[in-house]
Coordinates of C-alpha atoms and ligand atoms in Angstrom, one line a residue:
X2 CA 21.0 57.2 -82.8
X3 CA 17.9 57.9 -84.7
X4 CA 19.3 61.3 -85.6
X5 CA 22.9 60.1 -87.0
X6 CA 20.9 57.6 -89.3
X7 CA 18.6 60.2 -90.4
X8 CA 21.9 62.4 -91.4
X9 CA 23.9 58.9 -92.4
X10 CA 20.4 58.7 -95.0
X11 CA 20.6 62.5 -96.4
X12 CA 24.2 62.2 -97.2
X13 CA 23.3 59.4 -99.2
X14 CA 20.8 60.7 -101.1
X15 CA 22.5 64.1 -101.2
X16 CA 25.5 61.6 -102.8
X17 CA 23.4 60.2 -105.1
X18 CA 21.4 63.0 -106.1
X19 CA 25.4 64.7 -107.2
X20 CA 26.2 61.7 -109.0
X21 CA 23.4 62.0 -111.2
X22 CA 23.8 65.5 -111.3
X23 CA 27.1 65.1 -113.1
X24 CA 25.4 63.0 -115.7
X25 CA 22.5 65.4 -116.1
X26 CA 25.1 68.5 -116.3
X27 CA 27.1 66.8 -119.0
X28 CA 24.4 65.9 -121.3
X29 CA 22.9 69.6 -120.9
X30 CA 27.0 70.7 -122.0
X31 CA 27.0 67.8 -124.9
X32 CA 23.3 69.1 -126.3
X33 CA 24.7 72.1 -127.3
X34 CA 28.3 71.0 -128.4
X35 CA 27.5 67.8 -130.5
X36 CA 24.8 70.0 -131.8
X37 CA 27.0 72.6 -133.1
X38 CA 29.6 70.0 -134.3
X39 CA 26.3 68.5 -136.2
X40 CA 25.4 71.5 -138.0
X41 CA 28.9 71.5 -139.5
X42 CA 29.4 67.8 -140.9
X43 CA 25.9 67.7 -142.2
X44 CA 25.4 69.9 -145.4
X45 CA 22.8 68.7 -147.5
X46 CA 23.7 65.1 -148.6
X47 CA 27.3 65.4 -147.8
X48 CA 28.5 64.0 -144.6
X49 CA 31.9 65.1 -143.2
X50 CA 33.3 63.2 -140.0
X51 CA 34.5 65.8 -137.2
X52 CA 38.0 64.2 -136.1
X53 CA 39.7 67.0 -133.9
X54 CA 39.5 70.4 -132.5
X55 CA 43.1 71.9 -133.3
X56 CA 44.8 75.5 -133.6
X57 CA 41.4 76.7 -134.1
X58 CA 39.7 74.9 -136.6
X59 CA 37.7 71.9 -136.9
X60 CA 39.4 68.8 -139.1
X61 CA 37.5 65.9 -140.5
X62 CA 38.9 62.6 -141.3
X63 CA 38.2 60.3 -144.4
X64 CA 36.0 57.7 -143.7
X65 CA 39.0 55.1 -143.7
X66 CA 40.5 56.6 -140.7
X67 CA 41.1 55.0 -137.7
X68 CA 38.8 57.3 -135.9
X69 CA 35.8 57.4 -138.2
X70 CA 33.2 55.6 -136.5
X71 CA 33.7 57.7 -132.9
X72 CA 31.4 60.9 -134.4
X73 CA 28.9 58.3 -134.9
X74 CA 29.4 56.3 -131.4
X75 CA 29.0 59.8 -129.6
X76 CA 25.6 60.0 -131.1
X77 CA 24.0 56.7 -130.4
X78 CA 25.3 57.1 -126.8
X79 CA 23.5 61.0 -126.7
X80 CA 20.5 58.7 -128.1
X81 CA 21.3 56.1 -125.3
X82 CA 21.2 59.3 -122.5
X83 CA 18.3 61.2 -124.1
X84 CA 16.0 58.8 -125.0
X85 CA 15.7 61.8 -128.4
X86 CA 15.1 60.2 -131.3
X87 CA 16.2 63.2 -133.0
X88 CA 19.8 62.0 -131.7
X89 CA 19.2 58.0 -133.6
X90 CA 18.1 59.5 -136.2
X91 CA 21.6 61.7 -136.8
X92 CA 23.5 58.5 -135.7
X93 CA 22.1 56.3 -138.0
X94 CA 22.9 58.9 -140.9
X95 CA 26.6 59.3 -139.4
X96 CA 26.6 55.3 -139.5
X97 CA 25.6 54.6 -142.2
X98 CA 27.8 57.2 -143.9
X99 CA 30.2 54.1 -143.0
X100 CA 28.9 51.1 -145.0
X101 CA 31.7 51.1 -147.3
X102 CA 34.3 50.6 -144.6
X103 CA 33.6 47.4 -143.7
X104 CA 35.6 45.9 -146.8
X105 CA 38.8 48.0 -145.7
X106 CA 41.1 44.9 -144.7
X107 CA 44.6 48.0 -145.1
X108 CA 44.4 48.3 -141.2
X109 CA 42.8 46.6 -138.0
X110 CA 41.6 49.6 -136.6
X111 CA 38.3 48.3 -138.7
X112 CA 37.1 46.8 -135.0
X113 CA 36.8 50.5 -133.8
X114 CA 35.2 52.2 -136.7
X115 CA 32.5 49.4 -137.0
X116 CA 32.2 49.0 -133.3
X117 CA 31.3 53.0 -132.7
X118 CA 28.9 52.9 -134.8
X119 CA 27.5 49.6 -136.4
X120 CA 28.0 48.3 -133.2
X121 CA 26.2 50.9 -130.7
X122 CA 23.2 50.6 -133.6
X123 CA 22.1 47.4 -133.6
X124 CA 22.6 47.1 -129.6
X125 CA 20.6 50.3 -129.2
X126 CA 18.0 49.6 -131.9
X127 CA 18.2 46.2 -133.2
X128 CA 18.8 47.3 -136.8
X129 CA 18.6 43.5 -138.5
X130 CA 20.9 44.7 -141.7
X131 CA 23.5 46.0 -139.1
X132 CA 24.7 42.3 -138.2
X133 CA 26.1 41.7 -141.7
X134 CA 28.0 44.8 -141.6
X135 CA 29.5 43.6 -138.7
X136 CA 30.1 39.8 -139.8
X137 CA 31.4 41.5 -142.9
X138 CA 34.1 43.7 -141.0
X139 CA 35.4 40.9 -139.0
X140 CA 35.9 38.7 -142.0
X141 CA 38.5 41.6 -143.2
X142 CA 39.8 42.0 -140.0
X143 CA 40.3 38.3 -140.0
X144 CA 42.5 38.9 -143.2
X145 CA 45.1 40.1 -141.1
X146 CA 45.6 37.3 -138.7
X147 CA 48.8 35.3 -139.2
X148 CA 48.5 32.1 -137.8
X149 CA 52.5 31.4 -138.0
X150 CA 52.9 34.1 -135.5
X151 CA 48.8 33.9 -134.1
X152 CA 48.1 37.8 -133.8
X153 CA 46.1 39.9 -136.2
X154 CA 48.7 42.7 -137.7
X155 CA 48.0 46.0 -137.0
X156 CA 49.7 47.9 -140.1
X157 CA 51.2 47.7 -143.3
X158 CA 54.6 48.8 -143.9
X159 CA 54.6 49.2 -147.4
X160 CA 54.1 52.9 -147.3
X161 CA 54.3 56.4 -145.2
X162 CA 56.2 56.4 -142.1
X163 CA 55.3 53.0 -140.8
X164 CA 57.8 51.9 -143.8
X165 CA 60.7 53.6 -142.8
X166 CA 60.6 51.9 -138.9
X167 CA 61.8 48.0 -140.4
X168 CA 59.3 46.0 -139.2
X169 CA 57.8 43.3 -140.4
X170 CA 54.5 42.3 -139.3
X171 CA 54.0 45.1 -136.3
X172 CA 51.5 44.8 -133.6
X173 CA 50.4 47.6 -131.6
X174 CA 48.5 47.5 -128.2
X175 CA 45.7 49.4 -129.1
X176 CA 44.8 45.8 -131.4
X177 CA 43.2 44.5 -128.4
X178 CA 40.1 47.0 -128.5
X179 CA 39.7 45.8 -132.4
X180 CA 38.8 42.2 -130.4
X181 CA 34.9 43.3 -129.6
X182 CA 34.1 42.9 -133.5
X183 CA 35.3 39.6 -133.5
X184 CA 33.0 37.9 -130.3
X185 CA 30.7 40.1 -131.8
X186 CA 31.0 38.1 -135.1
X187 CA 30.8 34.9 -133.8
X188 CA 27.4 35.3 -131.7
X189 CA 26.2 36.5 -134.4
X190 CA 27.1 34.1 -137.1
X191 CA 27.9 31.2 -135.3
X192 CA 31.6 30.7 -136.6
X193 CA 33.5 29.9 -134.1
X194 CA 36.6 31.2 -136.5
X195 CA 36.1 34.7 -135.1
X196 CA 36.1 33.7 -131.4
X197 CA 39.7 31.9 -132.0
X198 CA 41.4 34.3 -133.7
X199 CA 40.7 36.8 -130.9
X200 CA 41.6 34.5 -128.6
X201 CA 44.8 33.8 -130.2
X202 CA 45.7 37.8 -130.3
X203 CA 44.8 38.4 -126.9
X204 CA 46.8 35.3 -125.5
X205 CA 49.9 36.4 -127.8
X206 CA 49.6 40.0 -126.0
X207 CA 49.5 38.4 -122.8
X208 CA 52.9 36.7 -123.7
X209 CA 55.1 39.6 -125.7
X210 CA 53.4 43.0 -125.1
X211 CA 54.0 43.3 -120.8
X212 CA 57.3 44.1 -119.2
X213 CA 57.3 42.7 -115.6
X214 CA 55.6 45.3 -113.7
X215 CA 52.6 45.0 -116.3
X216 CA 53.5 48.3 -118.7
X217 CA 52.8 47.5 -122.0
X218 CA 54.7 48.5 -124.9
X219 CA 53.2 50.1 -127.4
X220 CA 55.0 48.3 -130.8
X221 CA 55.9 44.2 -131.1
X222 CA 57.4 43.6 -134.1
X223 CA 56.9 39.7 -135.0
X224 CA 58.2 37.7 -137.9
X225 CA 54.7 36.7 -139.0
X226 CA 55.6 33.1 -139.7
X227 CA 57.5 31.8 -136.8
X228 CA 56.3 34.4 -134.8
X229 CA 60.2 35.0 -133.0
X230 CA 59.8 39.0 -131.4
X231 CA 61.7 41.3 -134.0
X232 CA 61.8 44.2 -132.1
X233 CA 60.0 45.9 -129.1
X234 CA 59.2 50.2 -129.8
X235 CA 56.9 52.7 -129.5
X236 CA 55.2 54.8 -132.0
X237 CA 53.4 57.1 -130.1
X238 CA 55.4 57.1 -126.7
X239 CA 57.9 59.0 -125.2
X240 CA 60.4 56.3 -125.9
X241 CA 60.7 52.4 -126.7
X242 CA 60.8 51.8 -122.7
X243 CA 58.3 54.0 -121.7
X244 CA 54.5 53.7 -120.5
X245 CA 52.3 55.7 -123.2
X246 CA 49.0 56.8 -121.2
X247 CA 46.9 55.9 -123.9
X248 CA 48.7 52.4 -124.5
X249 CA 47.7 51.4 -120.7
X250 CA 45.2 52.4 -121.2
X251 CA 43.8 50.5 -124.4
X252 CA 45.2 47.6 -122.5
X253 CA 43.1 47.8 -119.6
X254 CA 39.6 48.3 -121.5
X255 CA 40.5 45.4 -124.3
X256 CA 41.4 43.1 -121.7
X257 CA 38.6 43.9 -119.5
X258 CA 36.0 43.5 -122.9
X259 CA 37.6 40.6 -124.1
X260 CA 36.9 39.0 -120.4
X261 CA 33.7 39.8 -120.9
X262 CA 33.3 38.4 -124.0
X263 CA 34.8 35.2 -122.9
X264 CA 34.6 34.6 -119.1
X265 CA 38.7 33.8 -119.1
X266 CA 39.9 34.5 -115.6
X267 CA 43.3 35.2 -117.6
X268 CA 42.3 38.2 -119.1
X269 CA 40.2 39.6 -115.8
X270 CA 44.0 38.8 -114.2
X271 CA 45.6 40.7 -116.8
X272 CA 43.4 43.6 -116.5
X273 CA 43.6 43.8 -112.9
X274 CA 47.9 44.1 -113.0
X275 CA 47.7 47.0 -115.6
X276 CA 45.3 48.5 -113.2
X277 CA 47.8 48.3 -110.7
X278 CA 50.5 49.7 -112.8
X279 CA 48.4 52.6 -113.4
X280 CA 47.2 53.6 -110.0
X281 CA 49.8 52.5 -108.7
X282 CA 51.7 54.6 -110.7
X283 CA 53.8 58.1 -109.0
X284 CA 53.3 59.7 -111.8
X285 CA 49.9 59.7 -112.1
X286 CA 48.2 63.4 -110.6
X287 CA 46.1 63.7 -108.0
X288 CA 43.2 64.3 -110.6
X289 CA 44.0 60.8 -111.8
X290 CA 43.8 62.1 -115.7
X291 CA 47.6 60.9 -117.2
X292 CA 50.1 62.8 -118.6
X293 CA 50.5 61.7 -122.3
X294 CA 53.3 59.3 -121.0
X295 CA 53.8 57.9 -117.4
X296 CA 57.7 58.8 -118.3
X297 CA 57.7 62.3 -120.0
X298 CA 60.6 63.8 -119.3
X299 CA 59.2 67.3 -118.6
X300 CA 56.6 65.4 -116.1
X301 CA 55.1 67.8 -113.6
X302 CA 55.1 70.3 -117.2
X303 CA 54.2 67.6 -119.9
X304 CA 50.5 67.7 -121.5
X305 CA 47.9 65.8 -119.9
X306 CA 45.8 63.3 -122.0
X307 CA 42.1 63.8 -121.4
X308 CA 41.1 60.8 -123.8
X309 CA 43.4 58.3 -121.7
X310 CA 41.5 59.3 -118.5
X311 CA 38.4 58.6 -120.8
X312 CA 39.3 55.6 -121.3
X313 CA 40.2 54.4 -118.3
X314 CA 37.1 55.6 -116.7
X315 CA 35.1 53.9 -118.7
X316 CA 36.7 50.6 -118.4
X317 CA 36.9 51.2 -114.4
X318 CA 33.1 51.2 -114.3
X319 CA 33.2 47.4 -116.6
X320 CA 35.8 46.4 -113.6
X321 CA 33.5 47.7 -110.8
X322 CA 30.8 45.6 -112.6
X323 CA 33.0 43.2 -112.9
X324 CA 34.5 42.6 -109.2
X325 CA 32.4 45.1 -107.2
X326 CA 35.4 46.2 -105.7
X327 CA 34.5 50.1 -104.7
X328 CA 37.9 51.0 -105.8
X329 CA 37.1 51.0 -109.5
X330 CA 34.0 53.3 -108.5
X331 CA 36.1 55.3 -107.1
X332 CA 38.3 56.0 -109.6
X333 CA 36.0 56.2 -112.3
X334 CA 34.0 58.5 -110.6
X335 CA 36.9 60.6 -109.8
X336 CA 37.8 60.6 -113.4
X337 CA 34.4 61.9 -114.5
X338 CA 34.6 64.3 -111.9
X339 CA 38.2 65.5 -113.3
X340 CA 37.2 65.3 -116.4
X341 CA 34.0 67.4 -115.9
X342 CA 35.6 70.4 -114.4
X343 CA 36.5 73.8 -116.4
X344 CA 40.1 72.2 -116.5
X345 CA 39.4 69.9 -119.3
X346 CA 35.5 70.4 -120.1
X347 CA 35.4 73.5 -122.6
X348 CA 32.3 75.9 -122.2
X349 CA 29.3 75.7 -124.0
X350 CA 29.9 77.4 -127.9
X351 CA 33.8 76.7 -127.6
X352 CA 36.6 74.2 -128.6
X353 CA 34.6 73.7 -132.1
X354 CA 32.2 72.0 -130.0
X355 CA 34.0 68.8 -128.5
X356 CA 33.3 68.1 -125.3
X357 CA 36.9 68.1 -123.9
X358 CA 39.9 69.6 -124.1
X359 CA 43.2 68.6 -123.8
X360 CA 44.2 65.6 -125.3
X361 CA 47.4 64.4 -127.4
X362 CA 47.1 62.5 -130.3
X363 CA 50.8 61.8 -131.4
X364 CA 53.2 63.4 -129.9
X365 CA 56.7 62.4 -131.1
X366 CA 55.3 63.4 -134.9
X367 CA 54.4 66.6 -133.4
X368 CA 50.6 66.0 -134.4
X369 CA 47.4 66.8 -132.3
X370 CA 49.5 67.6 -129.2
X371 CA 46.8 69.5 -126.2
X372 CA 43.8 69.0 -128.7
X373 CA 40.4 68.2 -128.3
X374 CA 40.0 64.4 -130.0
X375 CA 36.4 62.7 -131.0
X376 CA 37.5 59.3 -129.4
X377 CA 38.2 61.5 -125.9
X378 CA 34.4 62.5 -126.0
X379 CA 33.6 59.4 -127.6
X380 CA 34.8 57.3 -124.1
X381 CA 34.0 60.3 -121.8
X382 CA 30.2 59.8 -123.1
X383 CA 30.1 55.9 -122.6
X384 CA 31.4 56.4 -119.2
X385 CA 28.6 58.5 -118.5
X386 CA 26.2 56.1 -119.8
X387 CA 28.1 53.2 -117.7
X388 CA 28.0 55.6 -114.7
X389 CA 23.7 56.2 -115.2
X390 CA 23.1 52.8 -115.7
X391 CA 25.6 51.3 -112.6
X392 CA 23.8 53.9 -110.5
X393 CA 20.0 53.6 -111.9
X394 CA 20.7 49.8 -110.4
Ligands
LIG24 N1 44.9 53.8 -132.0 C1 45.7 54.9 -132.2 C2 45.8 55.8 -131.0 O1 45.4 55.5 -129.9 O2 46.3 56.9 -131.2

């Protein structure tokens, strides 16, 4: 007896001691990759903003991009699993590179770029001039809200592509992550204003975004005064009726953050069923990271999507907080361990220096298809910082 719990005990620690291996092995990976990709967006005063690793070369987005503040994010969260200053001091640069931005009212993606950054600041170092950046943003995210229809829309379609598709007022799935900014807002301020409007969105996506077996689409189309449903497509998915990985996947993180920011069982609930559309689903490999769609047609050939499997692990450790059901442990750990392998990890001094490969950024316009993305390392490293701190406990 004594002698199986002595071997019951090693296995445990030998468990434990590989779980924090994992962490310990990435961050040795990320020193040398996010320091490479540092050396080439910081040249004197200029500051350029790493987007993507494709055919070869390294792109960089302007900072009104939808995927500007994620450079910044990976660096507070290397500050956040170093304790290196020298990484908070880069972040803050890479941050504050950003200060403009939080006028930009032309899209709602202004809840990520703020939130990366501005947002991973002031939580990891109190910065006091931080908190009116962030108040600031949310009032010109809140310029978007239609109260007629009672969701904050997601683009304009005045211009580009977007105005060739006849919509109206479109919302898109991925609006529920630009939530955060708004809570945020209101703790900080005290204006309840915030708090409603995010409410509002959320409950609207809980009404029109879900088929019945808790897919989400990726497009609703609303008539922003009465709000009647114009139409119901994708942008970035296979098709209109399809499950785009990286849709479920922003559903299940922004509804599991916006229960946390409120404490409605509704949107725990509503989490939990897109969970169980995605595991659930027979689509999904054995290494648990999705193929860019749950219904690609060339599905067991399609491209995987590394920063959906990002995501989702990160939001599966929140729900194993959350519930402290073992199952989200499980699977979050399994999708760090995927995700840490040589099949979607690149090796030190490659892939421009992003942490992982293989991700698609928009497939039906042909862009960023098997690429490495900043917003896949970006939720890969705040999994790893969920995983240290769920396991440190
Ligand atoms: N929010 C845009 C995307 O996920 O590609």
């Amino acid at each position: 007896m004594k002698t199986l719990r002595f071997f019951a005990f090693l296995a445990a620690v030998t468990l434990l001691a590989g779980c924090h291996d994992i962490v310990r092995d990435n961050v040795k990976n990320a020193k040398i990759q996010l320091g490479s990709l540092l050396e080439v967006s910081e040249q004197g005063d200029t500051i350029r903003i790493p987007s993507s690793f494709e055919k070869g070369e390294i792109r960089f987005t302007r900072r009104e991009g939808w995927v500007s503040g994620f450079f910044a994010g990976s660096l507070w969260y290397m500050y956040e699993l170093t304790g290196d200053e020298f990484w908070a001091d880069h972040a803050r640069r890479h941050t504050e590179n950003l200060d403009e931005i939080k006028y930009l009212t032309q899209h709602h993606d202004i809840g990520f770029m703020i939130g990366d950054s501005y947002g991973n600041g002031l939580r990891l170092k109190g910065i006091e001039e931080y908190k009116d950046v962030i108040v600031t943003a949310a009032k010109s995210l809140s310029t978007r809200f239609r109260p007629g229809a009672g969701i904050i829309q997601s683009w304009n379609t005045d211009r580009g592509w977007i105005s060739k598709r006849g919509w109206t007022c479109p919302v898109i799935i991925d609006n529920m992550m630009n939530l955060d900014l708004l809570f945020q807002a209101t703790r900080l301020s005290g204006d309840s204003t915030f708090f409603k409007i995010a409410v509002s969105h959320a409950d609207k996506t809980i009404e029109n975004h879900f088929r019945p077996n808790y897919s989400t689409f990726h497009v609703i189309d609303y008539d922003p005064e009465t709000g009647e449903i114009l139409h119901r497509n994708t942008a970035q998915g296979y098709a209109d009726g399809s499950a785009w990985a990286r849709g479920q996947a922003w559903g299940l993180y922004g509804f599991t953050e916006t229960y946390r920011n409120t404490g409605y069982e509704r949107y725990l609930k509503q989490a939990l069923l897109i969970a169980e559309f995605i595991f659930n689903n027979l689509h999904l490999p054995e290494d648990l990271v999705p193929y860019w769609d749950y219904d690609a047609p060339d599905i067991p050939d399609a491209c995987r999507d590394a920063s959906a499997g990002a995501i989702m692990a990160s939001a599966c450790y929140d729900l194993f907080e959350i519930t402290q059901n073992p199952f989200f442990k499980e699977k979050a750990d399994k999708l760090v361990e995927s995700l840490s392998s040589p099949a979607y990890r690149a090796e030190p001094g490659t892939n421009g220096g992003f942490l992982l490969m293989h991700s698609v950024s928009n497939f039906p316009a042909g862009g960023g298809v098997d690429v490495a993305l900043n917003y896949a390392d970006y939720y890969f490293l705040e999994a790893l910082v969920k995983k240290h701190n769920l396991e440190k406990k």
